[in-house]
Amino acid sequence: MSETINLHRRRFFAGAVTAAAVAQLGLTAAAKAASTLPAVKPGSHKRFETLKQVDAGLLNVGYAEAGPANGPVVLLLHGWPYDIHSYVDVAPLLASQGYRVIVPYLRGYGSTRFLSADTARNGQQAALAVDMVALMDALKIGRAVIAGYDWGARTAGIMAALWPDRCKALVSVSGYLIGSVEANRQPLPPQAELAWWYQFYFATERGRLGYEKNRHDFAKLIWRTASPQWHFDDETYERSARAFENPDHVAVVIHNYRWRLGLAAGEARYDELEARLAKAPVISVPAITLEGDANGAPHPEPAAYAGKFAGHYEHRLINGGIGHNLPQEAPQAFAQAVLDVDRS
């Protein structure tokens, strides 16, 4: 799940932001979040009509596609432990507005596979972003609105920060999630550390074996704790859980969390990108950040990251018991944010 740079986490848990700033953000959300899209009940769509595969960089990427082939492109990125079905209701909404919607399985999920057995099963943040730039290249997509939550929000934010020429605009759940290993070495207060229990579990061999053996029930527990008011049914969960059967899933997930803590090395090919990301670059493209009012996963206060967005920027709080998997729990609000940021 999401992890912010240490500066943001310190601000969140220390309460360093002012009440006035938070109130101002709340007013912005209330004033500009009215929907122009048709209402959609979450869970209305059960599957994607079109699933494709394409060689892109180090991967053969599996992805869903919707909408006209010549439409403006929206790239929708999922998180852990979720999959492309987080966008099963968002995609048709955007397609109905003329967008070409691309929803890829990240490395280690679903039908995405490494092209070589010799490639490291690396989960570091820069690797995932490079994957998505390679996917855009393979599909001959010059620019796109890029949107995501959790791992997907971090990846989208990195693309917006490092390749603004490829990112027309950004939608990010829980804001600015670009991190660095050095910042993550700093300890947090005990209550804050408790929320990251799985991260420490994954740091051990017991945790790796446990996730390998129990990934189905483990992920379901994360769904419940991260979205405590989302009453998903078994069919909804099982549809996504199949994505975790990917042969590289465990290796990528474990490396992702160990790398964040400095317990696993990254690859030299990404060193220059990680050095740039460690400086917490400002995002200049138009951006809308979203937060659910019942997000049970660790996340910073919006005012803690507002200064990281230098272009047109807006934050929206999505009410109604909305948890961590915001696009699946509130598809209309997520799709509306994509429309609005593209038109800003």
mmCIF file of C-alpha atoms in Angstrom:
data_model
loop_
_atom_site.group_PDB
_atom_site.id
_atom_site.type_symbol
_atom_site.label_atom_id
_atom_site.label_comp_id
_atom_site.label_asym_id
_atom_site.label_seq_id
_atom_site.Cartn_x
_atom_site.Cartn_y
_atom_site.Cartn_z
ATOM 1 C CA MET A 1 0.000 0.000 0.000
ATOM 2 C CA SER A 2 0.920 3.666 -0.104
ATOM 3 C CA GLU A 3 4.041 5.066 1.515
ATOM 4 C CA THR A 4 4.892 8.768 1.529
ATOM 5 C CA ILE A 5 8.245 10.436 1.872
ATOM 6 C CA ASN A 6 9.311 10.701 5.500
ATOM 7 C CA LEU A 7 8.798 14.455 5.567
ATOM 8 C CA HIS A 8 5.115 14.037 4.807
ATOM 9 C CA ARG A 9 4.676 11.269 7.331
ATOM 10 C CA ARG A 10 6.299 13.377 10.054
ATOM 11 C CA ARG A 11 3.983 16.230 9.229
ATOM 12 C CA PHE A 12 0.961 13.960 9.260
ATOM 13 C CA PHE A 13 1.645 12.351 12.614
ATOM 14 C CA ALA A 14 3.050 15.473 14.265
ATOM 15 C CA GLY A 15 0.117 17.599 13.134
ATOM 16 C CA ALA A 16 2.299 20.323 11.693
ATOM 17 C CA VAL A 17 -0.296 21.637 9.257
ATOM 18 C CA THR A 18 -2.682 24.373 10.230
ATOM 19 C CA ALA A 19 -6.417 24.015 10.611
ATOM 20 C CA ALA A 20 -6.882 26.965 8.274
ATOM 21 C CA ALA A 21 -5.037 25.223 5.458
ATOM 22 C CA VAL A 22 -7.079 22.060 5.885
ATOM 23 C CA ALA A 23 -10.292 24.055 5.922
ATOM 24 C CA GLN A 24 -9.292 25.822 2.726
ATOM 25 C CA LEU A 25 -8.670 22.479 1.005
ATOM 26 C CA GLY A 26 -12.031 21.223 2.201
ATOM 27 C CA LEU A 27 -13.804 24.224 0.703
ATOM 28 C CA THR A 28 -12.066 23.629 -2.606
ATOM 29 C CA ALA A 29 -13.252 20.049 -2.634
ATOM 30 C CA ALA A 30 -16.830 20.997 -1.832
ATOM 31 C CA ALA A 31 -16.942 23.717 -4.453
ATOM 32 C CA LYS A 32 -15.538 21.813 -7.429
ATOM 33 C CA ALA A 33 -16.436 18.148 -7.071
ATOM 34 C CA ALA A 34 -19.895 18.247 -8.670
ATOM 35 C CA SER A 35 -20.243 15.463 -11.219
ATOM 36 C CA THR A 36 -21.199 15.868 -14.862
ATOM 37 C CA LEU A 37 -21.055 12.096 -15.469
ATOM 38 C CA PRO A 38 -24.004 9.727 -15.294
ATOM 39 C CA ALA A 39 -24.430 8.009 -11.962
ATOM 40 C CA VAL A 40 -22.931 4.532 -11.720
ATOM 41 C CA LYS A 41 -23.370 2.042 -8.920
ATOM 42 C CA PRO A 42 -20.032 0.562 -7.847
ATOM 43 C CA GLY A 43 -19.838 -3.004 -9.066
ATOM 44 C CA SER A 44 -22.120 -2.451 -12.054
ATOM 45 C CA HIS A 45 -19.533 -3.908 -14.429
ATOM 46 C CA LYS A 46 -18.052 -7.359 -13.894
ATOM 47 C CA ARG A 47 -15.307 -7.577 -16.492
ATOM 48 C CA PHE A 48 -13.420 -5.768 -19.246
ATOM 49 C CA GLU A 49 -14.512 -6.443 -22.798
ATOM 50 C CA THR A 50 -11.020 -6.237 -24.279
ATOM 51 C CA LEU A 51 -7.807 -7.704 -22.807
ATOM 52 C CA LYS A 52 -4.556 -7.469 -24.760
ATOM 53 C CA GLN A 53 -0.830 -8.229 -24.467
ATOM 54 C CA VAL A 54 2.119 -6.230 -25.761
ATOM 55 C CA ASP A 55 5.894 -6.416 -25.387
ATOM 56 C CA ALA A 56 7.072 -3.249 -23.637
ATOM 57 C CA GLY A 57 10.547 -2.796 -22.204
ATOM 58 C CA LEU A 58 11.362 -5.707 -19.900
ATOM 59 C CA LEU A 59 7.807 -7.039 -19.908
ATOM 60 C CA ASN A 60 5.020 -8.552 -21.893
ATOM 61 C CA VAL A 61 2.254 -6.391 -20.424
ATOM 62 C CA GLY A 62 -1.337 -7.497 -20.044
ATOM 63 C CA TYR A 63 -3.815 -4.661 -20.205
ATOM 64 C CA ALA A 64 -7.465 -3.817 -20.620
ATOM 65 C CA GLU A 65 -8.537 -1.284 -23.213
ATOM 66 C CA ALA A 66 -11.792 0.605 -23.684
ATOM 67 C CA GLY A 67 -13.013 3.479 -25.820
ATOM 68 C CA PRO A 68 -12.118 4.722 -29.303
ATOM 69 C CA ALA A 69 -8.618 3.938 -30.578
ATOM 70 C CA ASN A 70 -8.124 7.563 -31.675
ATOM 71 C CA GLY A 71 -9.378 9.148 -28.444
ATOM 72 C CA PRO A 72 -7.258 11.070 -25.928
ATOM 73 C CA VAL A 73 -5.533 8.529 -23.703
ATOM 74 C CA VAL A 74 -6.032 7.871 -19.995
ATOM 75 C CA LEU A 75 -3.622 5.471 -18.271
ATOM 76 C CA LEU A 76 -5.112 3.973 -15.086
ATOM 77 C CA LEU A 77 -2.716 2.313 -12.625
ATOM 78 C CA HIS A 78 -3.681 -0.073 -9.828
ATOM 79 C CA GLY A 79 -2.080 -0.717 -6.452
ATOM 80 C CA TRP A 80 -1.243 -3.545 -4.053
ATOM 81 C CA PRO A 81 -2.949 -5.863 -3.334
ATOM 82 C CA TYR A 82 -5.436 -5.058 -6.080
ATOM 83 C CA ASP A 83 -5.569 -5.319 -9.866
ATOM 84 C CA ILE A 84 -7.055 -3.806 -13.019
ATOM 85 C CA HIS A 85 -10.616 -4.471 -11.816
ATOM 86 C CA SER A 86 -10.299 -1.464 -9.533
ATOM 87 C CA TYR A 87 -11.194 0.416 -12.734
ATOM 88 C CA VAL A 88 -13.899 -1.864 -14.096
ATOM 89 C CA ASP A 89 -16.546 0.853 -13.549
ATOM 90 C CA VAL A 90 -14.271 3.848 -14.206
ATOM 91 C CA ALA A 91 -13.156 2.698 -17.660
ATOM 92 C CA PRO A 92 -16.598 2.622 -19.324
ATOM 93 C CA LEU A 93 -17.434 6.035 -17.877
ATOM 94 C CA LEU A 94 -14.332 7.529 -19.457
ATOM 95 C CA ALA A 95 -14.812 5.579 -22.691
ATOM 96 C CA SER A 96 -18.314 7.049 -22.969
ATOM 97 C CA GLN A 97 -16.691 10.499 -22.987
ATOM 98 C CA GLY A 98 -14.464 9.574 -25.926
ATOM 99 C CA TYR A 99 -11.308 8.537 -24.094
ATOM 100 C CA ARG A 100 -9.064 5.656 -25.012
ATOM 101 C CA VAL A 101 -8.607 3.971 -21.635
ATOM 102 C CA ILE A 102 -5.583 1.758 -20.927
ATOM 103 C CA VAL A 103 -5.512 -0.269 -17.694
ATOM 104 C CA PRO A 104 -2.328 -2.365 -17.356
ATOM 105 C CA TYR A 105 -1.405 -5.101 -14.931
ATOM 106 C CA LEU A 106 1.745 -3.919 -13.150
ATOM 107 C CA ARG A 107 4.793 -6.195 -13.075
ATOM 108 C CA GLY A 108 3.997 -9.221 -10.919
ATOM 109 C CA TYR A 109 0.234 -9.092 -11.507
ATOM 110 C CA GLY A 110 -2.239 -10.837 -13.768
ATOM 111 C CA SER A 111 -1.051 -11.697 -17.256
ATOM 112 C CA THR A 112 1.999 -9.398 -17.234
ATOM 113 C CA ARG A 113 5.231 -11.411 -17.533
ATOM 114 C CA PHE A 114 8.952 -10.703 -17.639
ATOM 115 C CA LEU A 115 10.412 -11.354 -21.056
ATOM 116 C CA SER A 116 13.595 -12.858 -19.597
ATOM 117 C CA ALA A 117 14.106 -15.276 -16.727
ATOM 118 C CA ASP A 118 17.315 -13.370 -15.975
ATOM 119 C CA THR A 119 15.628 -10.026 -15.237
ATOM 120 C CA ALA A 120 15.557 -9.138 -11.540
ATOM 121 C CA ARG A 121 12.073 -9.351 -10.027
ATOM 122 C CA ASN A 122 12.479 -5.801 -8.859
ATOM 123 C CA GLY A 123 9.690 -3.814 -7.206
ATOM 124 C CA GLN A 124 11.441 -0.493 -6.646
ATOM 125 C CA GLN A 125 9.489 2.642 -7.498
ATOM 126 C CA ALA A 126 11.543 3.760 -10.503
ATOM 127 C CA ALA A 127 11.261 0.338 -12.156
ATOM 128 C CA LEU A 128 7.465 0.466 -12.180
ATOM 129 C CA ALA A 129 7.467 3.962 -13.661
ATOM 130 C CA VAL A 130 9.926 2.981 -16.402
ATOM 131 C CA ASP A 131 7.636 0.034 -17.193
ATOM 132 C CA MET A 132 4.746 2.390 -17.844
ATOM 133 C CA VAL A 133 6.783 4.746 -20.034
ATOM 134 C CA ALA A 134 7.834 1.683 -22.036
ATOM 135 C CA LEU A 135 4.181 0.661 -22.335
ATOM 136 C CA MET A 136 3.282 4.090 -23.702
ATOM 137 C CA ASP A 137 6.131 3.765 -26.206
ATOM 138 C CA ALA A 138 4.992 0.295 -27.269
ATOM 139 C CA LEU A 139 1.440 1.531 -27.812
ATOM 140 C CA LYS A 140 2.712 4.680 -29.579
ATOM 141 C CA ILE A 141 1.101 6.928 -26.990
ATOM 142 C CA GLY A 142 2.823 10.297 -26.784
ATOM 143 C CA ARG A 143 0.938 11.840 -23.855
ATOM 144 C CA ALA A 144 -1.772 10.679 -21.504
ATOM 145 C CA VAL A 145 -3.684 11.677 -18.430
ATOM 146 C CA ILE A 146 -2.202 9.355 -15.809
ATOM 147 C CA ALA A 147 -4.206 8.362 -12.759
ATOM 148 C CA GLY A 148 -3.761 5.918 -9.910
ATOM 149 C CA TYR A 149 -3.932 4.951 -6.267
ATOM 150 C CA ASP A 150 -1.460 3.187 -3.952
ATOM 151 C CA TRP A 151 1.463 1.788 -6.032
ATOM 152 C CA GLY A 152 -0.333 3.235 -9.052
ATOM 153 C CA ALA A 153 -0.473 6.739 -7.552
ATOM 154 C CA ARG A 154 3.231 6.633 -6.776
ATOM 155 C CA THR A 155 4.002 5.441 -10.297
ATOM 156 C CA ALA A 156 1.782 8.123 -11.817
ATOM 157 C CA GLY A 157 3.403 10.793 -9.657
ATOM 158 C CA ILE A 158 6.885 9.696 -10.720
ATOM 159 C CA MET A 159 5.897 9.838 -14.372
ATOM 160 C CA ALA A 160 4.470 13.324 -13.893
ATOM 161 C CA ALA A 161 7.605 14.492 -12.069
ATOM 162 C CA LEU A 162 10.278 12.942 -14.299
ATOM 163 C CA TRP A 163 8.515 12.826 -17.689
ATOM 164 C CA PRO A 164 6.080 15.779 -17.704
ATOM 165 C CA ASP A 165 6.153 15.734 -21.516
ATOM 166 C CA ARG A 166 4.435 12.306 -21.370
ATOM 167 C CA CYS A 167 1.915 13.222 -18.663
ATOM 168 C CA LYS A 168 -0.822 15.619 -19.727
ATOM 169 C CA ALA A 169 -2.339 15.710 -16.249
ATOM 170 C CA LEU A 170 -2.392 13.685 -13.029
ATOM 171 C CA VAL A 171 -4.999 12.200 -10.684
ATOM 172 C CA SER A 172 -3.479 10.776 -7.511
ATOM 173 C CA VAL A 173 -5.201 9.205 -4.513
ATOM 174 C CA SER A 174 -3.531 10.235 -1.244
ATOM 175 C CA GLY A 175 -1.479 12.855 -3.008
ATOM 176 C CA TYR A 176 2.292 12.883 -3.367
ATOM 177 C CA LEU A 177 3.696 9.406 -2.712
ATOM 178 C CA ILE A 178 7.201 9.637 -4.188
ATOM 179 C CA GLY A 179 9.655 8.309 -1.605
ATOM 180 C CA SER A 180 13.306 7.613 -0.939
ATOM 181 C CA VAL A 181 15.176 4.870 0.888
ATOM 182 C CA GLU A 182 17.149 7.389 2.937
ATOM 183 C CA ALA A 183 14.045 9.172 4.203
ATOM 184 C CA ASN A 184 12.401 5.863 5.056
ATOM 185 C CA ARG A 185 15.291 4.930 7.343
ATOM 186 C CA GLN A 186 14.000 7.418 9.897
ATOM 187 C CA PRO A 187 11.757 5.873 12.593
ATOM 188 C CA LEU A 188 8.197 6.981 13.224
ATOM 189 C CA PRO A 189 6.243 7.141 16.497
ATOM 190 C CA PRO A 190 5.047 3.702 17.688
ATOM 191 C CA GLN A 191 1.422 4.212 16.675
ATOM 192 C CA ALA A 192 2.487 5.175 13.176
ATOM 193 C CA GLU A 193 4.817 2.192 12.895
ATOM 194 C CA LEU A 194 1.956 -0.107 13.880
ATOM 195 C CA ALA A 195 0.091 0.797 10.693
ATOM 196 C CA TRP A 196 3.020 -0.553 8.645
ATOM 197 C CA TRP A 197 3.021 -3.980 10.304
ATOM 198 C CA TYR A 198 2.998 -5.874 6.995
ATOM 199 C CA GLN A 199 6.069 -3.979 5.827
ATOM 200 C CA PHE A 200 8.070 -5.356 8.742
ATOM 201 C CA TYR A 201 6.562 -8.818 8.266
ATOM 202 C CA PHE A 202 7.730 -8.801 4.654
ATOM 203 C CA ALA A 203 11.224 -7.881 5.814
ATOM 204 C CA THR A 204 11.617 -11.367 7.295
ATOM 205 C CA GLU A 205 11.962 -14.763 5.653
ATOM 206 C CA ARG A 206 8.954 -15.862 7.699
ATOM 207 C CA GLY A 207 6.986 -13.033 6.078
ATOM 208 C CA ARG A 208 8.023 -14.000 2.573
ATOM 209 C CA LEU A 209 7.040 -17.602 3.164
ATOM 210 C CA GLY A 210 3.813 -16.495 4.831
ATOM 211 C CA TYR A 211 2.827 -14.307 1.923
ATOM 212 C CA GLU A 212 3.705 -17.054 -0.547
ATOM 213 C CA LYS A 213 1.545 -19.534 1.328
ATOM 214 C CA ASN A 214 -1.312 -17.252 2.359
ATOM 215 C CA ARG A 215 -1.396 -14.497 -0.272
ATOM 216 C CA HIS A 216 -5.142 -15.008 -0.915
ATOM 217 C CA ASP A 217 -6.204 -14.470 2.696
ATOM 218 C CA PHE A 218 -3.458 -11.926 3.344
ATOM 219 C CA ALA A 219 -4.651 -9.656 0.558
ATOM 220 C CA LYS A 220 -8.256 -10.023 1.679
ATOM 221 C CA LEU A 221 -7.256 -8.857 5.163
ATOM 222 C CA ILE A 222 -5.589 -5.794 3.654
ATOM 223 C CA TRP A 223 -8.735 -5.035 1.646
ATOM 224 C CA ARG A 224 -10.813 -5.123 4.832
ATOM 225 C CA THR A 225 -8.483 -3.006 6.941
ATOM 226 C CA ALA A 226 -7.737 -0.467 4.208
ATOM 227 C CA SER A 227 -11.427 -0.024 3.337
ATOM 228 C CA PRO A 228 -13.315 -0.814 6.545
ATOM 229 C CA GLN A 229 -16.676 0.406 5.211
ATOM 230 C CA TRP A 230 -16.460 -1.241 1.784
ATOM 231 C CA HIS A 231 -18.697 -4.315 1.815
ATOM 232 C CA PHE A 232 -17.249 -6.124 -1.190
ATOM 233 C CA ASP A 233 -18.576 -9.599 -1.954
ATOM 234 C CA ASP A 234 -16.628 -12.791 -2.594
ATOM 235 C CA GLU A 235 -17.089 -12.556 -6.353
ATOM 236 C CA THR A 236 -15.509 -9.107 -6.418
ATOM 237 C CA TYR A 237 -12.543 -10.208 -4.343
ATOM 238 C CA GLU A 238 -11.933 -13.497 -6.154
ATOM 239 C CA ARG A 239 -11.907 -11.741 -9.516
ATOM 240 C CA SER A 240 -8.955 -9.628 -8.396
ATOM 241 C CA ALA A 241 -7.267 -12.337 -6.318
ATOM 242 C CA ARG A 242 -6.548 -14.297 -9.495
ATOM 243 C CA ALA A 243 -4.042 -11.578 -10.412
ATOM 244 C CA PHE A 244 -1.908 -12.556 -7.408
ATOM 245 C CA GLU A 245 -1.307 -16.013 -8.873
ATOM 246 C CA ASN A 246 1.244 -14.449 -11.214
ATOM 247 C CA PRO A 247 4.498 -16.430 -10.806
ATOM 248 C CA ASP A 248 6.479 -13.256 -10.053
ATOM 249 C CA HIS A 249 3.955 -11.659 -7.713
ATOM 250 C CA VAL A 250 5.500 -12.595 -4.387
ATOM 251 C CA ALA A 251 9.036 -11.749 -5.481
ATOM 252 C CA VAL A 252 8.034 -8.302 -6.761
ATOM 253 C CA VAL A 253 5.944 -7.447 -3.688
ATOM 254 C CA ILE A 254 8.583 -8.574 -1.209
ATOM 255 C CA HIS A 255 11.319 -6.697 -3.042
ATOM 256 C CA ASN A 256 9.152 -3.570 -3.181
ATOM 257 C CA TYR A 257 8.783 -3.383 0.589
ATOM 258 C CA ARG A 258 12.305 -4.506 1.437
ATOM 259 C CA TRP A 259 13.754 -1.969 -1.002
ATOM 260 C CA ARG A 260 11.799 0.834 0.636
ATOM 261 C CA LEU A 261 13.419 0.030 3.984
ATOM 262 C CA GLY A 262 16.885 -0.290 2.510
ATOM 263 C CA LEU A 263 16.937 -4.051 3.119
ATOM 264 C CA ALA A 264 17.198 -5.017 -0.553
ATOM 265 C CA ALA A 265 19.302 -3.398 -3.242
ATOM 266 C CA GLY A 266 17.830 -1.749 -6.289
ATOM 267 C CA GLU A 267 19.268 -2.065 -9.782
ATOM 268 C CA ALA A 268 22.017 0.224 -11.035
ATOM 269 C CA ARG A 269 19.993 0.994 -14.154
ATOM 270 C CA TYR A 270 17.595 3.006 -11.955
ATOM 271 C CA ASP A 271 20.171 4.797 -9.765
ATOM 272 C CA GLU A 272 20.038 8.105 -11.611
ATOM 273 C CA LEU A 273 16.242 8.174 -11.509
ATOM 274 C CA GLU A 274 16.166 7.308 -7.809
ATOM 275 C CA ALA A 275 18.646 10.090 -7.072
ATOM 276 C CA ARG A 276 16.287 12.554 -8.703
ATOM 277 C CA LEU A 277 13.288 11.127 -6.875
ATOM 278 C CA ALA A 278 15.095 11.323 -3.531
ATOM 279 C CA LYS A 279 15.009 15.114 -3.910
ATOM 280 C CA ALA A 280 11.190 15.003 -3.886
ATOM 281 C CA PRO A 281 10.719 16.823 -7.213
ATOM 282 C CA VAL A 282 7.805 19.181 -7.615
ATOM 283 C CA ILE A 283 5.049 18.117 -10.025
ATOM 284 C CA SER A 284 4.245 20.836 -12.551
ATOM 285 C CA VAL A 285 1.447 19.268 -14.614
ATOM 286 C CA PRO A 286 -2.213 19.920 -13.698
ATOM 287 C CA ALA A 287 -3.204 17.652 -10.823
ATOM 288 C CA ILE A 288 -6.168 16.628 -8.721
ATOM 289 C CA THR A 289 -5.567 14.636 -5.551
ATOM 290 C CA LEU A 290 -8.286 12.567 -3.929
ATOM 291 C CA GLU A 291 -8.845 11.048 -0.511
ATOM 292 C CA GLY A 292 -11.591 8.809 0.786
ATOM 293 C CA ASP A 293 -13.183 9.778 4.069
ATOM 294 C CA ALA A 294 -12.737 6.217 5.435
ATOM 295 C CA ASN A 295 -9.260 5.324 4.170
ATOM 296 C CA GLY A 296 -7.934 2.768 6.645
ATOM 297 C CA ALA A 297 -4.433 2.686 5.145
ATOM 298 C CA PRO A 298 -1.683 5.062 6.326
ATOM 299 C CA HIS A 299 -1.904 8.334 4.440
ATOM 300 C CA PRO A 300 -0.828 11.960 4.950
ATOM 301 C CA GLU A 301 -3.002 15.008 5.473
ATOM 302 C CA PRO A 302 -3.654 16.841 2.178
ATOM 303 C CA ALA A 303 -2.031 20.067 3.373
ATOM 304 C CA ALA A 304 1.229 18.168 3.918
ATOM 305 C CA TYR A 305 1.702 17.618 0.187
ATOM 306 C CA ALA A 306 -0.165 20.506 -1.436
ATOM 307 C CA GLY A 307 3.118 22.376 -1.916
ATOM 308 C CA LYS A 308 4.491 19.585 -4.121
ATOM 309 C CA PHE A 309 2.114 20.569 -6.950
ATOM 310 C CA ALA A 310 3.183 23.679 -8.850
ATOM 311 C CA GLY A 311 0.634 23.634 -11.680
ATOM 312 C CA HIS A 312 -3.142 23.863 -11.553
ATOM 313 C CA TYR A 313 -4.004 21.896 -8.411
ATOM 314 C CA GLU A 314 -7.064 20.826 -6.470
ATOM 315 C CA HIS A 315 -7.758 18.387 -3.653
ATOM 316 C CA ARG A 316 -11.066 16.550 -3.185
ATOM 317 C CA LEU A 317 -12.309 14.634 -0.179
ATOM 318 C CA ILE A 318 -14.684 11.874 -1.293
ATOM 319 C CA ASN A 319 -17.361 11.201 1.308
ATOM 320 C CA GLY A 320 -19.564 8.180 1.873
ATOM 321 C CA GLY A 321 -17.357 5.688 3.711
ATOM 322 C CA ILE A 322 -14.814 5.530 0.875
ATOM 323 C CA GLY A 323 -11.653 3.617 1.666
ATOM 324 C CA HIS A 324 -8.251 3.005 0.117
ATOM 325 C CA ASN A 325 -9.384 1.476 -3.198
ATOM 326 C CA LEU A 326 -11.066 4.713 -4.197
ATOM 327 C CA PRO A 327 -11.668 4.117 -7.929
ATOM 328 C CA GLN A 328 -13.530 0.874 -7.262
ATOM 329 C CA GLU A 329 -15.452 2.240 -4.292
ATOM 330 C CA ALA A 330 -16.267 5.643 -5.848
ATOM 331 C CA PRO A 331 -15.876 5.235 -9.625
ATOM 332 C CA GLN A 332 -17.959 8.250 -10.574
ATOM 333 C CA ALA A 333 -15.883 10.598 -8.410
ATOM 334 C CA PHE A 334 -12.622 9.165 -9.740
ATOM 335 C CA ALA A 335 -13.693 9.395 -13.373
ATOM 336 C CA GLN A 336 -14.954 12.934 -12.825
ATOM 337 C CA ALA A 337 -11.552 13.941 -11.481
ATOM 338 C CA VAL A 338 -9.932 12.617 -14.662
ATOM 339 C CA LEU A 339 -12.336 14.632 -16.811
ATOM 340 C CA ASP A 340 -11.887 17.792 -14.782
ATOM 341 C CA VAL A 341 -8.090 17.703 -14.582
ATOM 342 C CA ASP A 342 -7.882 17.119 -18.345
ATOM 343 C CA ARG A 343 -10.011 20.193 -18.927
ATOM 344 C CA SER A 344 -8.197 22.400 -16.414
#
